[in-house]
Amino acid sequence: MGLFKKLVVGFFILLVLGIIGAFGMQYYYETFYEKVPVEVKSDTVSGEVFYLSHTLEPGTYKIEAGGTGIVKAIKILDPDTKEIISTYEDSTKLIYGSAKPFVVRIDYAPPNPDESYTATVGIYLLVKE
């Protein structure tokens, strides 16, 4: 029973450290980096739609998706093959850094079927102040 208890306590300590690290990184980028707008758009749409950015150069970016619709997923794609590199579901804000060019795809859904809604996207290059 002692070993099981140590494993459970260790798991929770790692979980807490991970959460603190994620919030710490968010605070660090918000405090010490300037957001330079790369793409900022808003549009009224209906049905399930997606936004596809132009090819973004290597760097660290803050991606914000929102509006009155539902953000289903933010996907990072390879610019040449359009293969998915990573997917972030149920996320509206994301800091993503890459040493290679990439494309951002954001999937939106209407809050109610057959209803028009606003879809917004903001992609900002994070530059050290």
PDB file of C-alpha atoms in Angstrom:
ATOM      1  CA  MET A   1       0.000   0.000   0.000  1.00  0.00           C
ATOM      2  CA  GLY A   2       2.931   2.367   0.645  1.00  0.00           C
ATOM      3  CA  LEU A   3       4.207   2.169  -2.944  1.00  0.00           C
ATOM      4  CA  PHE A   4       0.741   2.851  -4.395  1.00  0.00           C
ATOM      5  CA  LYS A   5       0.345   5.901  -2.171  1.00  0.00           C
ATOM      6  CA  LYS A   6       3.746   7.245  -3.284  1.00  0.00           C
ATOM      7  CA  LEU A   7       2.817   6.752  -6.949  1.00  0.00           C
ATOM      8  CA  VAL A   8      -0.491   8.605  -6.519  1.00  0.00           C
ATOM      9  CA  VAL A   9       1.179  11.483  -4.636  1.00  0.00           C
ATOM     10  CA  GLY A  10       3.931  11.643  -7.269  1.00  0.00           C
ATOM     11  CA  PHE A  11       1.360  11.743 -10.070  1.00  0.00           C
ATOM     12  CA  PHE A  12      -0.492  14.651  -8.465  1.00  0.00           C
ATOM     13  CA  ILE A  13       2.756  16.554  -7.868  1.00  0.00           C
ATOM     14  CA  LEU A  14       3.683  16.178 -11.554  1.00  0.00           C
ATOM     15  CA  LEU A  15       0.180  17.255 -12.568  1.00  0.00           C
ATOM     16  CA  VAL A  16       0.368  20.395 -10.411  1.00  0.00           C
ATOM     17  CA  LEU A  17       3.859  21.229 -11.734  1.00  0.00           C
ATOM     18  CA  GLY A  18       2.573  20.880 -15.313  1.00  0.00           C
ATOM     19  CA  ILE A  19      -0.341  23.221 -14.666  1.00  0.00           C
ATOM     20  CA  ILE A  20       1.954  25.767 -12.986  1.00  0.00           C
ATOM     21  CA  GLY A  21       4.370  25.501 -15.935  1.00  0.00           C
ATOM     22  CA  ALA A  22       1.601  26.109 -18.486  1.00  0.00           C
ATOM     23  CA  PHE A  23       0.284  29.180 -16.668  1.00  0.00           C
ATOM     24  CA  GLY A  24       3.840  30.401 -16.067  1.00  0.00           C
ATOM     25  CA  MET A  25       4.629  30.186 -19.777  1.00  0.00           C
ATOM     26  CA  GLN A  26       1.414  32.036 -20.628  1.00  0.00           C
ATOM     27  CA  TYR A  27       2.284  34.792 -18.115  1.00  0.00           C
ATOM     28  CA  TYR A  28       5.858  35.023 -19.442  1.00  0.00           C
ATOM     29  CA  TYR A  29       4.762  35.517 -23.055  1.00  0.00           C
ATOM     30  CA  GLU A  30       1.999  37.982 -22.082  1.00  0.00           C
ATOM     31  CA  THR A  31       4.400  40.058 -19.973  1.00  0.00           C
ATOM     32  CA  PHE A  32       7.673  40.126 -21.881  1.00  0.00           C
ATOM     33  CA  TYR A  33       6.586  39.817 -25.523  1.00  0.00           C
ATOM     34  CA  GLU A  34       4.832  42.256 -27.838  1.00  0.00           C
ATOM     35  CA  LYS A  35       1.983  40.977 -30.026  1.00  0.00           C
ATOM     36  CA  VAL A  36       2.557  42.041 -33.654  1.00  0.00           C
ATOM     37  CA  PRO A  37      -0.620  41.455 -35.717  1.00  0.00           C
ATOM     38  CA  VAL A  38      -0.118  39.084 -38.643  1.00  0.00           C
ATOM     39  CA  GLU A  39      -3.744  38.264 -39.478  1.00  0.00           C
ATOM     40  CA  VAL A  40      -6.753  39.721 -37.694  1.00  0.00           C
ATOM     41  CA  LYS A  41     -10.131  39.050 -39.286  1.00  0.00           C
ATOM     42  CA  SER A  42     -13.821  38.878 -38.454  1.00  0.00           C
ATOM     43  CA  ASP A  43     -16.659  37.727 -40.670  1.00  0.00           C
ATOM     44  CA  THR A  44     -20.317  36.769 -40.448  1.00  0.00           C
ATOM     45  CA  VAL A  45     -20.826  33.212 -41.683  1.00  0.00           C
ATOM     46  CA  SER A  46     -23.328  30.359 -41.472  1.00  0.00           C
ATOM     47  CA  GLY A  47     -22.902  26.603 -41.230  1.00  0.00           C
ATOM     48  CA  GLU A  48     -19.669  24.813 -40.447  1.00  0.00           C
ATOM     49  CA  VAL A  49     -16.732  26.763 -41.867  1.00  0.00           C
ATOM     50  CA  PHE A  50     -12.978  26.907 -41.439  1.00  0.00           C
ATOM     51  CA  TYR A  51     -10.339  29.603 -41.632  1.00  0.00           C
ATOM     52  CA  LEU A  52      -7.020  28.830 -43.335  1.00  0.00           C
ATOM     53  CA  SER A  53      -4.102  31.218 -42.835  1.00  0.00           C
ATOM     54  CA  HIS A  54      -1.345  31.939 -45.285  1.00  0.00           C
ATOM     55  CA  THR A  55       1.990  30.213 -44.620  1.00  0.00           C
ATOM     56  CA  LEU A  56       3.496  31.590 -41.424  1.00  0.00           C
ATOM     57  CA  GLU A  57       7.247  31.919 -41.097  1.00  0.00           C
ATOM     58  CA  PRO A  58       9.118  30.212 -38.228  1.00  0.00           C
ATOM     59  CA  GLY A  59       8.634  31.909 -34.875  1.00  0.00           C
ATOM     60  CA  THR A  60       6.359  32.024 -31.859  1.00  0.00           C
ATOM     61  CA  TYR A  61       2.750  33.060 -32.421  1.00  0.00           C
ATOM     62  CA  LYS A  62      -0.329  33.681 -30.320  1.00  0.00           C
ATOM     63  CA  ILE A  63      -3.453  32.361 -32.036  1.00  0.00           C
ATOM     64  CA  GLU A  64      -6.858  33.569 -30.853  1.00  0.00           C
ATOM     65  CA  ALA A  65     -10.126  32.242 -32.267  1.00  0.00           C
ATOM     66  CA  GLY A  66     -13.575  33.321 -31.212  1.00  0.00           C
ATOM     67  CA  GLY A  67     -16.735  35.131 -32.132  1.00  0.00           C
ATOM     68  CA  THR A  68     -20.284  34.041 -31.452  1.00  0.00           C
ATOM     69  CA  GLY A  69     -19.755  30.625 -33.046  1.00  0.00           C
ATOM     70  CA  ILE A  70     -18.198  27.527 -31.537  1.00  0.00           C
ATOM     71  CA  VAL A  71     -14.479  26.962 -32.105  1.00  0.00           C
ATOM     72  CA  LYS A  72     -14.219  23.220 -32.693  1.00  0.00           C
ATOM     73  CA  ALA A  73     -10.452  22.973 -33.178  1.00  0.00           C
ATOM     74  CA  ILE A  74      -7.276  24.836 -33.987  1.00  0.00           C
ATOM     75  CA  LYS A  75      -5.046  22.774 -36.268  1.00  0.00           C
ATOM     76  CA  ILE A  76      -1.440  23.325 -37.280  1.00  0.00           C
ATOM     77  CA  LEU A  77      -0.722  22.092 -40.815  1.00  0.00           C
ATOM     78  CA  ASP A  78       2.347  21.464 -42.926  1.00  0.00           C
ATOM     79  CA  PRO A  79       2.310  24.170 -45.640  1.00  0.00           C
ATOM     80  CA  ASP A  80       3.338  21.821 -48.466  1.00  0.00           C
ATOM     81  CA  THR A  81       1.286  18.688 -47.835  1.00  0.00           C
ATOM     82  CA  LYS A  82      -1.506  20.203 -45.669  1.00  0.00           C
ATOM     83  CA  GLU A  83      -1.044  17.253 -43.288  1.00  0.00           C
ATOM     84  CA  ILE A  84      -2.017  17.933 -39.684  1.00  0.00           C
ATOM     85  CA  ILE A  85       0.994  18.482 -37.434  1.00  0.00           C
ATOM     86  CA  SER A  86      -1.058  18.981 -34.265  1.00  0.00           C
ATOM     87  CA  THR A  87      -4.669  19.563 -33.207  1.00  0.00           C
ATOM     88  CA  TYR A  88      -5.985  21.564 -30.247  1.00  0.00           C
ATOM     89  CA  GLU A  89      -9.660  20.842 -29.646  1.00  0.00           C
ATOM     90  CA  ASP A  90     -11.895  23.023 -27.485  1.00  0.00           C
ATOM     91  CA  SER A  91      -9.229  25.728 -27.377  1.00  0.00           C
ATOM     92  CA  THR A  92      -9.706  29.383 -28.283  1.00  0.00           C
ATOM     93  CA  LYS A  93      -6.252  30.720 -27.368  1.00  0.00           C
ATOM     94  CA  LEU A  94      -2.954  29.088 -28.155  1.00  0.00           C
ATOM     95  CA  ILE A  95       0.734  29.964 -28.123  1.00  0.00           C
ATOM     96  CA  TYR A  96       2.550  27.977 -30.792  1.00  0.00           C
ATOM     97  CA  GLY A  97       6.200  28.101 -31.777  1.00  0.00           C
ATOM     98  CA  SER A  98       7.905  26.377 -34.652  1.00  0.00           C
ATOM     99  CA  ALA A  99      11.286  26.323 -36.340  1.00  0.00           C
ATOM    100  CA  LYS A 100       9.570  25.471 -39.643  1.00  0.00           C
ATOM    101  CA  PRO A 101       6.876  27.313 -41.618  1.00  0.00           C
ATOM    102  CA  PHE A 102       3.302  26.244 -40.877  1.00  0.00           C
ATOM    103  CA  VAL A 103      -0.347  27.001 -41.652  1.00  0.00           C
ATOM    104  CA  VAL A 104      -3.160  27.528 -39.128  1.00  0.00           C
ATOM    105  CA  ARG A 105      -6.635  26.086 -39.704  1.00  0.00           C
ATOM    106  CA  ILE A 106      -9.493  26.962 -37.357  1.00  0.00           C
ATOM    107  CA  ASP A 107     -12.768  25.005 -37.549  1.00  0.00           C
ATOM    108  CA  TYR A 108     -15.979  26.798 -36.553  1.00  0.00           C
ATOM    109  CA  ALA A 109     -19.524  25.538 -35.991  1.00  0.00           C
ATOM    110  CA  PRO A 110     -22.766  27.503 -35.534  1.00  0.00           C
ATOM    111  CA  PRO A 111     -24.164  27.859 -32.011  1.00  0.00           C
ATOM    112  CA  ASN A 112     -27.566  26.806 -33.410  1.00  0.00           C
ATOM    113  CA  PRO A 113     -28.266  24.972 -36.690  1.00  0.00           C
ATOM    114  CA  ASP A 114     -28.923  27.219 -39.702  1.00  0.00           C
ATOM    115  CA  GLU A 115     -28.023  30.351 -37.740  1.00  0.00           C
ATOM    116  CA  SER A 116     -25.465  32.899 -38.919  1.00  0.00           C
ATOM    117  CA  TYR A 117     -22.696  33.859 -36.509  1.00  0.00           C
ATOM    118  CA  THR A 118     -19.484  35.820 -36.256  1.00  0.00           C
ATOM    119  CA  ALA A 119     -16.143  34.040 -36.631  1.00  0.00           C
ATOM    120  CA  THR A 120     -13.034  35.928 -35.530  1.00  0.00           C
ATOM    121  CA  VAL A 121      -9.357  35.071 -35.756  1.00  0.00           C
ATOM    122  CA  GLY A 122      -6.244  36.828 -34.544  1.00  0.00           C
ATOM    123  CA  ILE A 123      -2.741  35.592 -35.286  1.00  0.00           C
ATOM    124  CA  TYR A 124       0.034  37.590 -33.666  1.00  0.00           C
ATOM    125  CA  LEU A 125       3.808  37.199 -33.902  1.00  0.00           C
ATOM    126  CA  LEU A 126       5.332  37.358 -30.421  1.00  0.00           C
ATOM    127  CA  VAL A 127       8.423  39.597 -30.407  1.00  0.00           C
ATOM    128  CA  LYS A 128      10.656  40.114 -27.361  1.00  0.00           C
ATOM    129  CA  GLU A 129      10.213  43.665 -26.020  1.00  0.00           C
TER     130      GLU A 129
END
